Coordinates of C-alpha atoms and ligand atoms in Angstrom, one line a residue:
X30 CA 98.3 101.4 150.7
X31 CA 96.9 102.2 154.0
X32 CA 94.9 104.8 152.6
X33 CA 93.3 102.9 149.9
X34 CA 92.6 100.1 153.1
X35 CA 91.0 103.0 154.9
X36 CA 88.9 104.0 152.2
X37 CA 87.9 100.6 151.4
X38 CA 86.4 99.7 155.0
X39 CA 84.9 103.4 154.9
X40 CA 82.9 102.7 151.4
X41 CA 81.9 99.4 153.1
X42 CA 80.2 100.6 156.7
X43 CA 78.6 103.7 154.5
X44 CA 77.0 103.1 151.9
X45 CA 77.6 105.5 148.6
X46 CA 73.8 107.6 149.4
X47 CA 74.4 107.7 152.8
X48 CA 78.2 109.3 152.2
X49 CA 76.6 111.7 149.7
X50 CA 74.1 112.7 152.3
X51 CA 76.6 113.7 155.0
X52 CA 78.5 115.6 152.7
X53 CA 76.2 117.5 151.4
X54 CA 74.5 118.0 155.1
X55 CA 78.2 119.1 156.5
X56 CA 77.4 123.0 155.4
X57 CA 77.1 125.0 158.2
X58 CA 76.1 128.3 156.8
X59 CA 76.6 130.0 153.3
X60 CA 75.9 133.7 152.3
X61 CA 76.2 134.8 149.1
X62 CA 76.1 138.3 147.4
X63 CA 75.6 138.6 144.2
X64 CA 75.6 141.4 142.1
X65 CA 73.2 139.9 139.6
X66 CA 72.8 141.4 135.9
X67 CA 69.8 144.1 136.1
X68 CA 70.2 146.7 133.2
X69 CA 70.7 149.3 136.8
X70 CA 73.2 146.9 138.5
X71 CA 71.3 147.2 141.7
X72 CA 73.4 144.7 144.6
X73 CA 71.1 142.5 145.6
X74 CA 72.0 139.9 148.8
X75 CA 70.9 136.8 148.9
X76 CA 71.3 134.7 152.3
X77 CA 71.0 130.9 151.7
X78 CA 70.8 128.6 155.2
X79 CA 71.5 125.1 154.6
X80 CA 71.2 122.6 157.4
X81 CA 74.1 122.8 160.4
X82 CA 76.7 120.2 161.1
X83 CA 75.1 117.0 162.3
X84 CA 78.4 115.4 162.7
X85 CA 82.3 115.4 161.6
X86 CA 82.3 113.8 158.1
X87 CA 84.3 110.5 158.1
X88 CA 87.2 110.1 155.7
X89 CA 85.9 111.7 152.7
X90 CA 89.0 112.1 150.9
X91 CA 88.6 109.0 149.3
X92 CA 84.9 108.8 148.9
X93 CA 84.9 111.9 146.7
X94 CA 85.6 109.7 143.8
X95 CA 82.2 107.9 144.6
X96 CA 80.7 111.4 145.4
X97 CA 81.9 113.2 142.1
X98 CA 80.9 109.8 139.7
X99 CA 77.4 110.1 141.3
X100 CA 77.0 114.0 140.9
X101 CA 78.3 113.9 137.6
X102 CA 75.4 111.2 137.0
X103 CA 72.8 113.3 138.0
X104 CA 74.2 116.5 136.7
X105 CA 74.2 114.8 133.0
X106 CA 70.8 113.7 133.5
X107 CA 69.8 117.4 134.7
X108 CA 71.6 119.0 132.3
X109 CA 69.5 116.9 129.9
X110 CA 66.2 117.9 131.2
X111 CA 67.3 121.3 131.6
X112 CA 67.9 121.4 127.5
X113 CA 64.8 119.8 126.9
X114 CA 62.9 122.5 129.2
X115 CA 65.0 125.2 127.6
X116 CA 63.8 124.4 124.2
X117 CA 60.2 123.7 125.3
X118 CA 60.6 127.2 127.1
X119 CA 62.4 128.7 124.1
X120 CA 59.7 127.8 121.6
X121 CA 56.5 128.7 123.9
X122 CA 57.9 132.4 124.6
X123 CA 59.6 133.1 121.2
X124 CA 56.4 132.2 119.4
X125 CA 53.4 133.5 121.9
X126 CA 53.7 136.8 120.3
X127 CA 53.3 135.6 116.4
X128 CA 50.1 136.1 115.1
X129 CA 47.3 134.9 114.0
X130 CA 48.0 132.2 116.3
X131 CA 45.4 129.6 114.7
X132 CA 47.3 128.5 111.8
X133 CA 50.3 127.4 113.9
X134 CA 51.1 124.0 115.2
X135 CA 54.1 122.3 117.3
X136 CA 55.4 119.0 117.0
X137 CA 58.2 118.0 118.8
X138 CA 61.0 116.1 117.5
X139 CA 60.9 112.4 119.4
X140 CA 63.7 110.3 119.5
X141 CA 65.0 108.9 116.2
X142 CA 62.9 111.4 114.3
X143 CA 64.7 112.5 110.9
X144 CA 62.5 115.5 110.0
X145 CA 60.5 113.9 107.1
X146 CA 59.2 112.4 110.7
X147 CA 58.6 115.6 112.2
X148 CA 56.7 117.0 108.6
X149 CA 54.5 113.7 108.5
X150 CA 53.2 114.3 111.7
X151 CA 52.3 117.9 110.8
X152 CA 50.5 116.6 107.7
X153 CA 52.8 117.6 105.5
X154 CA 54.9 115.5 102.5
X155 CA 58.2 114.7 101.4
X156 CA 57.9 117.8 99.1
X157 CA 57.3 119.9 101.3
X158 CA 60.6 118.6 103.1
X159 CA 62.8 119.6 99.7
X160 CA 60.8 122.6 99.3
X161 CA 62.6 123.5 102.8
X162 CA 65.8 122.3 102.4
X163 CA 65.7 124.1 98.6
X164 CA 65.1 127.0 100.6
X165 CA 67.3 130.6 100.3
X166 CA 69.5 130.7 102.6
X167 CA 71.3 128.5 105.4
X168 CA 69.0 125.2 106.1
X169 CA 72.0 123.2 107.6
X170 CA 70.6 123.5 111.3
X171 CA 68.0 120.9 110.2
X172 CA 70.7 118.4 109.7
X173 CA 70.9 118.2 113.7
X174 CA 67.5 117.9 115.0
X175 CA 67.6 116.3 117.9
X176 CA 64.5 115.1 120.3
X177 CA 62.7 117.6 122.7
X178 CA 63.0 120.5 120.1
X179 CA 60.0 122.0 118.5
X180 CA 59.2 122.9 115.1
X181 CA 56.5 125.2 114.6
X182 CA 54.5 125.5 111.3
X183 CA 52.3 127.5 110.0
X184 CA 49.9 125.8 107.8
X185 CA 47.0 127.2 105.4
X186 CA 45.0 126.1 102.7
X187 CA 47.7 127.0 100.1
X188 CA 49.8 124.9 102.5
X189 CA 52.9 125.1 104.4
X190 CA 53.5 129.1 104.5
X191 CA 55.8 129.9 107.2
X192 CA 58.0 127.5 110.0
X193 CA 60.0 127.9 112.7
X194 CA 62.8 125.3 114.6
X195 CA 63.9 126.7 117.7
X196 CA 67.9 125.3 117.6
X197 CA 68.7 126.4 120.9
X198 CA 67.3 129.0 123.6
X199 CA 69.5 131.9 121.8
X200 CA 68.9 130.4 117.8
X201 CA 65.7 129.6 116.0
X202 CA 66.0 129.0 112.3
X203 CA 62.5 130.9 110.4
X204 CA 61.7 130.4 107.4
X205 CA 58.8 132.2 104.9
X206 CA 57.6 131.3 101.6
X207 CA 57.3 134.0 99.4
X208 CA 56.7 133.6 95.5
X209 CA 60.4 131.8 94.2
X210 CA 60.3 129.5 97.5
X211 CA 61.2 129.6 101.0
X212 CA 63.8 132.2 102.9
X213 CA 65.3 131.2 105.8
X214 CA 67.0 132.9 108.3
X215 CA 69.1 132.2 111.7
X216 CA 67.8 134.9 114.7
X217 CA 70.2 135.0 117.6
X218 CA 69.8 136.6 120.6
X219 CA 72.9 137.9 122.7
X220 CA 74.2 136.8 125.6
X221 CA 75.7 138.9 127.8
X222 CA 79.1 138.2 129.6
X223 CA 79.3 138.3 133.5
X224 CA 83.2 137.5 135.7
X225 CA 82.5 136.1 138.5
X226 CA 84.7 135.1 141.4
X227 CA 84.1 132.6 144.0
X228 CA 86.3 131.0 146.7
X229 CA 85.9 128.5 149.3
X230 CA 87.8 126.4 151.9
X231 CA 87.8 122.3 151.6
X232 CA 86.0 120.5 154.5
X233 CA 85.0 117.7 153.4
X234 CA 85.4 117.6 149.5
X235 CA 86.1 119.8 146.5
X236 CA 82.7 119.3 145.2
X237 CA 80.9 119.9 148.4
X238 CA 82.9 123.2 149.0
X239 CA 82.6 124.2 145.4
X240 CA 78.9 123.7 145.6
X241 CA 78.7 126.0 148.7
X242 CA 80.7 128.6 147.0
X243 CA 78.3 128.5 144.3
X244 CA 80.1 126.8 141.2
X245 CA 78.6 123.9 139.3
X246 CA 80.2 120.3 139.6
X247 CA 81.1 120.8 136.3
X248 CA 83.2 124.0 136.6
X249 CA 84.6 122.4 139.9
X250 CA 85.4 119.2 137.6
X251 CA 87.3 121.8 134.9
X252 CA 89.3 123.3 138.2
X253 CA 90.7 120.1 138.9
X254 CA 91.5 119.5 135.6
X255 CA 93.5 122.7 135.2
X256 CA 95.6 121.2 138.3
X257 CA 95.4 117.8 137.0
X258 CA 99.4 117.3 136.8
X259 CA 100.5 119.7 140.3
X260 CA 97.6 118.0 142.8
X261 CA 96.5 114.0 143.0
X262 CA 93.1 115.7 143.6
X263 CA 92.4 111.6 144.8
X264 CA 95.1 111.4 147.5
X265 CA 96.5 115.0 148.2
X266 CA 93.7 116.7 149.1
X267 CA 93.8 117.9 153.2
X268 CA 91.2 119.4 155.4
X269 CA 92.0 123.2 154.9
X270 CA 93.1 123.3 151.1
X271 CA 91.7 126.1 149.7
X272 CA 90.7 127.3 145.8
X273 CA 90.1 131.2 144.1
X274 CA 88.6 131.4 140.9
X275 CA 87.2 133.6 138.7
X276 CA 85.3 132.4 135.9
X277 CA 82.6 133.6 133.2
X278 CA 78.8 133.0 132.9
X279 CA 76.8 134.1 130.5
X280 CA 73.0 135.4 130.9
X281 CA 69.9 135.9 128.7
X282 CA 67.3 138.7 130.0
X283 CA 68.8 138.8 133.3
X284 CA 69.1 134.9 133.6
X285 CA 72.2 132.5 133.6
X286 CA 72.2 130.2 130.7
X287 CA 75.5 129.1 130.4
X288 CA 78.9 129.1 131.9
X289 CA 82.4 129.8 130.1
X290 CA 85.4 129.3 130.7
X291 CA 87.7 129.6 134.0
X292 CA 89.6 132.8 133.5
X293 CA 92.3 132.6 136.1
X294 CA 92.4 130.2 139.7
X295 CA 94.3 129.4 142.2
X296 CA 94.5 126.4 144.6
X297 CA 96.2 125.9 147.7
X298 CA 97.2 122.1 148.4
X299 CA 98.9 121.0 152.1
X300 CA 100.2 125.3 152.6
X301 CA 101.3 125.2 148.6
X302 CA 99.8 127.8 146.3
X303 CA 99.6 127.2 142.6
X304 CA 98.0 130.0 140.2
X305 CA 96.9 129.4 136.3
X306 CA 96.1 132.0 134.1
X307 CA 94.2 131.3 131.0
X308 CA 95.8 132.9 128.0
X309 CA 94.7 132.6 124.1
X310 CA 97.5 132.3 121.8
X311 CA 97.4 134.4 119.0
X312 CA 96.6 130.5 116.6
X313 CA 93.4 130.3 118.8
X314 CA 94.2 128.0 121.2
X315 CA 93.8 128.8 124.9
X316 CA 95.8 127.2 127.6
X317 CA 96.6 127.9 131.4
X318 CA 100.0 129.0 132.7
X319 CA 101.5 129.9 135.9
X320 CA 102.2 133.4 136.1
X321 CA 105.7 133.0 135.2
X322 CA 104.1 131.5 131.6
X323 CA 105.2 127.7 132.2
X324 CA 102.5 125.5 130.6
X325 CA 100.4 124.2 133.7
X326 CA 100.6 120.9 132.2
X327 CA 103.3 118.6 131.9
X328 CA 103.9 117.0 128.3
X329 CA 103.9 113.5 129.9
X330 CA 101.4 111.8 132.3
X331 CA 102.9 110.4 135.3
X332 CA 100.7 107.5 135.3
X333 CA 98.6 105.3 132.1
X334 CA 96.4 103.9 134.3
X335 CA 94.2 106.0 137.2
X336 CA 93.9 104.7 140.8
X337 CA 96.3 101.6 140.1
X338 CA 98.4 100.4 143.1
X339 CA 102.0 99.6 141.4
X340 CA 103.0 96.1 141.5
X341 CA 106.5 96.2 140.6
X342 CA 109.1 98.8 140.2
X343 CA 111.7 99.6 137.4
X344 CA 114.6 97.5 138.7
X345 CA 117.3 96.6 136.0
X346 CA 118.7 93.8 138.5
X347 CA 115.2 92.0 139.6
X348 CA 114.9 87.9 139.3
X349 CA 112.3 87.5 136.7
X350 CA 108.8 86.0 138.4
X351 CA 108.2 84.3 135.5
X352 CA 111.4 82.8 134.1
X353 CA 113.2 83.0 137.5
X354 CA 116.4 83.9 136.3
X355 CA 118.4 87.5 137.2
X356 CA 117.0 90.1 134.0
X357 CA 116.0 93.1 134.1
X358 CA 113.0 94.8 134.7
X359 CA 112.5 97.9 132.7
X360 CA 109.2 99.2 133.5
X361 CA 106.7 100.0 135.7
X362 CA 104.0 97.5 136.2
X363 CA 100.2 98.9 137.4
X364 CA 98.1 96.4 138.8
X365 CA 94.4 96.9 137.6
X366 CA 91.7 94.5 136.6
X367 CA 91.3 93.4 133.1
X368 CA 90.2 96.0 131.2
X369 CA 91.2 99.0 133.1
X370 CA 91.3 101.5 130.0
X371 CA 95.2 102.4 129.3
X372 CA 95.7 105.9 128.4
X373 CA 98.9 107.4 126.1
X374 CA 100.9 109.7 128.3
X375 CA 101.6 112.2 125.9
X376 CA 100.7 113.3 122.8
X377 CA 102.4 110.6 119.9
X378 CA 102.6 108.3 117.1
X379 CA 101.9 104.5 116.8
X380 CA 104.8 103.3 115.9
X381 CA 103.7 99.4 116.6
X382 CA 100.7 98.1 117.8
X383 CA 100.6 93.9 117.6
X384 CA 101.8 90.8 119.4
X385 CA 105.6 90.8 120.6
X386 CA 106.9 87.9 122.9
X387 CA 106.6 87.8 126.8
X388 CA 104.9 91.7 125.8
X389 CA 102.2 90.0 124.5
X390 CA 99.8 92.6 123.1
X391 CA 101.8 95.7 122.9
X392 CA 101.5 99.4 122.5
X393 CA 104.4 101.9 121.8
X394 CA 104.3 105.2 121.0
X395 CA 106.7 108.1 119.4
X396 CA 106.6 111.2 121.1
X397 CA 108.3 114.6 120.5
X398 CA 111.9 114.8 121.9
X399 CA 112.9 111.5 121.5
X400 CA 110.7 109.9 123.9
X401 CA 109.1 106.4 123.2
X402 CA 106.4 104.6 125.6
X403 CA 105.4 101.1 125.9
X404 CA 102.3 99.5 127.1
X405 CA 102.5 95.9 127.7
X406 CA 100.2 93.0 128.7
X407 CA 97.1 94.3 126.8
X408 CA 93.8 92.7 126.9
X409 CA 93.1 94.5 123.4
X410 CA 93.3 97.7 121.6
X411 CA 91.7 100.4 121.4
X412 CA 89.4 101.3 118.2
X413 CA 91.8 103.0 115.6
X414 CA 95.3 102.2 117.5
X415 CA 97.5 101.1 114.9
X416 CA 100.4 101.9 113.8
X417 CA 100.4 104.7 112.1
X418 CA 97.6 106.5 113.9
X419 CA 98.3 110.1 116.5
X420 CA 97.0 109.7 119.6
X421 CA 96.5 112.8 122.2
X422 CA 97.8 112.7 126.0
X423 CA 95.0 111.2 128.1
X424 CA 93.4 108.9 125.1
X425 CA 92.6 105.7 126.0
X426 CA 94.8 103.3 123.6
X427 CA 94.0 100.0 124.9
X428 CA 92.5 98.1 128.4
X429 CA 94.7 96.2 130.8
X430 CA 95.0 92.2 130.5
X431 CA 97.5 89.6 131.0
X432 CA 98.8 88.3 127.5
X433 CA 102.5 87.2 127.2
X434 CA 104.6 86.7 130.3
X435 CA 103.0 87.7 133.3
X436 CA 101.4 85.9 136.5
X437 CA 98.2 88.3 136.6
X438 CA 96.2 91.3 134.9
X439 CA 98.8 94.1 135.2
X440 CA 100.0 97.4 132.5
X441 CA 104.1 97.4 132.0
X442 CA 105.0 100.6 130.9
X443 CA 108.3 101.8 129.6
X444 CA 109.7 104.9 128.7
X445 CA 112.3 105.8 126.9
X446 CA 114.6 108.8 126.4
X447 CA 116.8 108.7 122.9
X448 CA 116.6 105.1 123.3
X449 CA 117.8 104.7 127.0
X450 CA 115.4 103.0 128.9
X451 CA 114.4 105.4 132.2
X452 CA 112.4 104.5 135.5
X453 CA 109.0 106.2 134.4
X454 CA 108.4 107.2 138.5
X455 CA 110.9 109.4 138.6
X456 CA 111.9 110.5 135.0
X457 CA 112.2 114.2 134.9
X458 CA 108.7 115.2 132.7
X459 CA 109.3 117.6 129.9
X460 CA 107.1 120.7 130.1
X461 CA 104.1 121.0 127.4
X462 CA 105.3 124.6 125.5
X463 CA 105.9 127.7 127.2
X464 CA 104.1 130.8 126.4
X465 CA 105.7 132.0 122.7
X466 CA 108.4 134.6 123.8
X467 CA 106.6 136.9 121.2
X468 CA 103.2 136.7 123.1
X469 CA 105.4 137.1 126.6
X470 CA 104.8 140.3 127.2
X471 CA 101.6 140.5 126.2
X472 CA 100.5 137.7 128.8
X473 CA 102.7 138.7 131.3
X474 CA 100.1 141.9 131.8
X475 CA 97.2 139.9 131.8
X476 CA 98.8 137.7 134.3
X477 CA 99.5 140.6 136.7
X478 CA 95.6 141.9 135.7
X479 CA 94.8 138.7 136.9
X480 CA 96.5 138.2 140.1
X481 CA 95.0 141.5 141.4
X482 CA 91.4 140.8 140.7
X483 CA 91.8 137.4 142.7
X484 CA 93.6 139.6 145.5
X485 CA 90.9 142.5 145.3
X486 CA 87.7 140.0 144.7
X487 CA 89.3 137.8 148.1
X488 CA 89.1 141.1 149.8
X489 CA 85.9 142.3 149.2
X490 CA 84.3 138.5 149.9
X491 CA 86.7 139.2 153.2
X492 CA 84.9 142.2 154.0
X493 CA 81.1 140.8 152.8
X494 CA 81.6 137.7 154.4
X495 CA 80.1 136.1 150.8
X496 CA 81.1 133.4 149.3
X497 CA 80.9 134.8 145.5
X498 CA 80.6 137.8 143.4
X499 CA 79.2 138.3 140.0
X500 CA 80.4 141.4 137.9
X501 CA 78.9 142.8 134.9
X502 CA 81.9 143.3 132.7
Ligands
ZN625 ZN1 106.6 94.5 134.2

């Protein structure tokens, strides 16, 4: 409680720019090397001054929430643009060297264009749309257009001859008419893999420190996912916690274009280190585990609702506030406003989503291993929660009101172990799978793999004094 009080006055004497401001300004110095992708792997260093400490930052533990909801803003609106430049781009460079350039014309796709759209405004007709989409070959891309991509086509006196829709900066779609009709093809260009490994020390926030050590707030967002159920990244992060990742990025003629996946990290939280390994199972699917091959999440989350303060505790001897007599309270209630989305613990089964008594609008769930949840109190349901339905851990199944017996907007949550009800604070949490003991072995050398490069790659940023290093692989 004190801590949310704290964070409270904080958000109020600084506003939410003003907070961004300081924690970006709180850098005192970053130096990168980076061994960027030229075909001769020539080191190049790159030294990057931001501005020096004006002053301590005040309590930003709390104010990264605000901090990371406004990045996160910004970087979806960048990352728009960006996309929209990168097809511009795309199209200009991939089509500067076709010849003879005079026949060729660009239309960009606008919003709520289908492409007879597109093929009006380039002067053409609806059958020269099904001449297209009759064409040899694989047409589907054109069912996603989408606006800021370009079509080029090449139009003559005979008509429509030859067109070109740039999908993506590494896929345009070109098709040719030759005499039984249009060929299409899909031409991709290669993107070449790079590991790169970057550390850095928390000062203020995650997201400031992993912007100084050169990750995106998105990859820093997919770091604290991976210790989503070990670290309350909200409440339990401390001035000197400290993270080591290596991750991929993938580049086009010596530039990045996109980033992959987080191949192994570690975080240290208040002097406790926790490592994840990312491992592909041999069905596909790829997961982190802790060295050991424990599943880095649990099965169950600890909480339905984020940031809620609880209310009431499972007591199986409390007078009722309500009905004022001795009964049992068999849940946990979360205060939260009405409409604070509710999200299923673990992965389940409706088994009843309706009206039940002093529940009101209830939710419960079937999970694996006998367990059963329930979410009382609702406002409403989710879209497509009844019975019947699967929900996944962490989907929202419903938003937070006050129907049937209770004296404000609150979640009561139950849970239930072969139908004993338990306190859902400090139930033990099943684990999500272990690794298979037939792919054991097989992880079990990647791990080790793993844990050296993030001892060797801390070493040589030791020795550098960097902050990250990119490695062709
Ligand atoms: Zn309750």
């Amino acid at each position: 409680m004190a801590e949310l009080n704290r964070a409270q006055t904080v958000t109020q004497t600084y506003p939410r720019k003003h907070l961004l401001a300081a924690a970006l300004c709180s850098a005192a110095m970053v130096v990168a090397l980076t061994l960027l992708p030229s075909p001769d792997a020539t080191a190049t260093k790159t030294i990057r001054l931001d501005s020096p400490v004006v002053s301590a930052v005040p309590t930003l533990l709390e104010a990264t929430r605000d901090i990371m909801a406004e990045m996160e803003e910004k970087s979806a609106i960048q990352e728009q643009q960006a996309a929209e430049d990168l097809a511009t781009e795309a199209a200009d460079s991939a089509l500067s060297a076709v010849e003879p350039q005079e026949f060729w014309q660009t239309q960009t796709v606008r919003s709520g264009d289908t492409l007879s759209h597109v093929f009006k405004r380039a002067g053409l007709n609806g059958q020269d749309v099904q001449d297209v989409l009759d064409a040899k070959g694989d047409v589907s891309a054109f069912k996603k257009i989408h606006p800021g991509q370009q079509l080029r086509f090449d139009i003559r006196d005979a008509g429509l001859t030859a067109l070109e829709y740039v999908i993506s900066r590494t896929e345009s779609l070109k098709l040719e008419k030759k005499e039984d009709g249009f060929h299409a093809s899909v031409q991709t260009q290669e993107l070449v893999p790079y590991t790169s490994y970057a550390e850095g020390s928390i000062k203020s926030s995650l997201f400031v420190s992993g912007r100084k050590a050169g990750l995106s707030n998105s990859m820093t967002m997919e770091l604290a996912n991976i210790f989503a159920w070990d670290v309350d990244f909200a409440l339990d992060i401390r001035n000197g916690d400290s993270f080591k990742v290596i991750y991929r990025q993938f580049y086009l003629n010596g530039e990045k274009v996109k980033e992959g996946e987080i191949l192994a990290a570690q975080f240290t939280n208040q002097g406790k280190t926790h490592t994840a390994i990312r491992y592909e199972t041999d069905d596909g699917n790829a997961e982190y585990y802790t060295p050991n091959g424990e599943s880095m999440h649990k099965a169950f989350l600890r909480s339905p609702v984020d940031f809620a303060r609880i209310s009431s505790h499972f007591n199986l001897a409390r007078k009722h506030p309500v009905l004022h007599t001795i009964r049992a309270h068999k849940g946990t209630d979360y205060a939260a406003s009405r409409g604070t989305p509710i999200k299923a613990t673990g992965d389940g089964k409706v088994v009843f989503a309706g009206w039940k008594g002093g529940y009101g609008r209830v939710v419960i769930l079937q999970h694996a291993q006998g367990i059963q949840t329930l979410y009382g109190h609702m406002n409403g349901f989710a879209r497509n929660v009844r019975a019947g339905s699967r929900v996944n851990q962490g989907q929202v199944i419903g938003y937070v009101g006050n129907t049937g017996l209770a004296t404000g907007p609150h979640l009561h949550y139950e849970f239930y172990v072969n139908g004993s009800v338990r306190n859902p604070v400090t139930v033990k949490l099943p684990q999500a799978n272990p690794i298979a003991a037939a792919e054991k072995a097989e992880f079990s050398a990647l791990a080790s793999q793993m844990q050296s490069q993030l001892a060797t790659y801390a070493a040589t940023i030791r020795s550098e004094n960097v902050a990250r290093v990119d490695v062709n692989e």
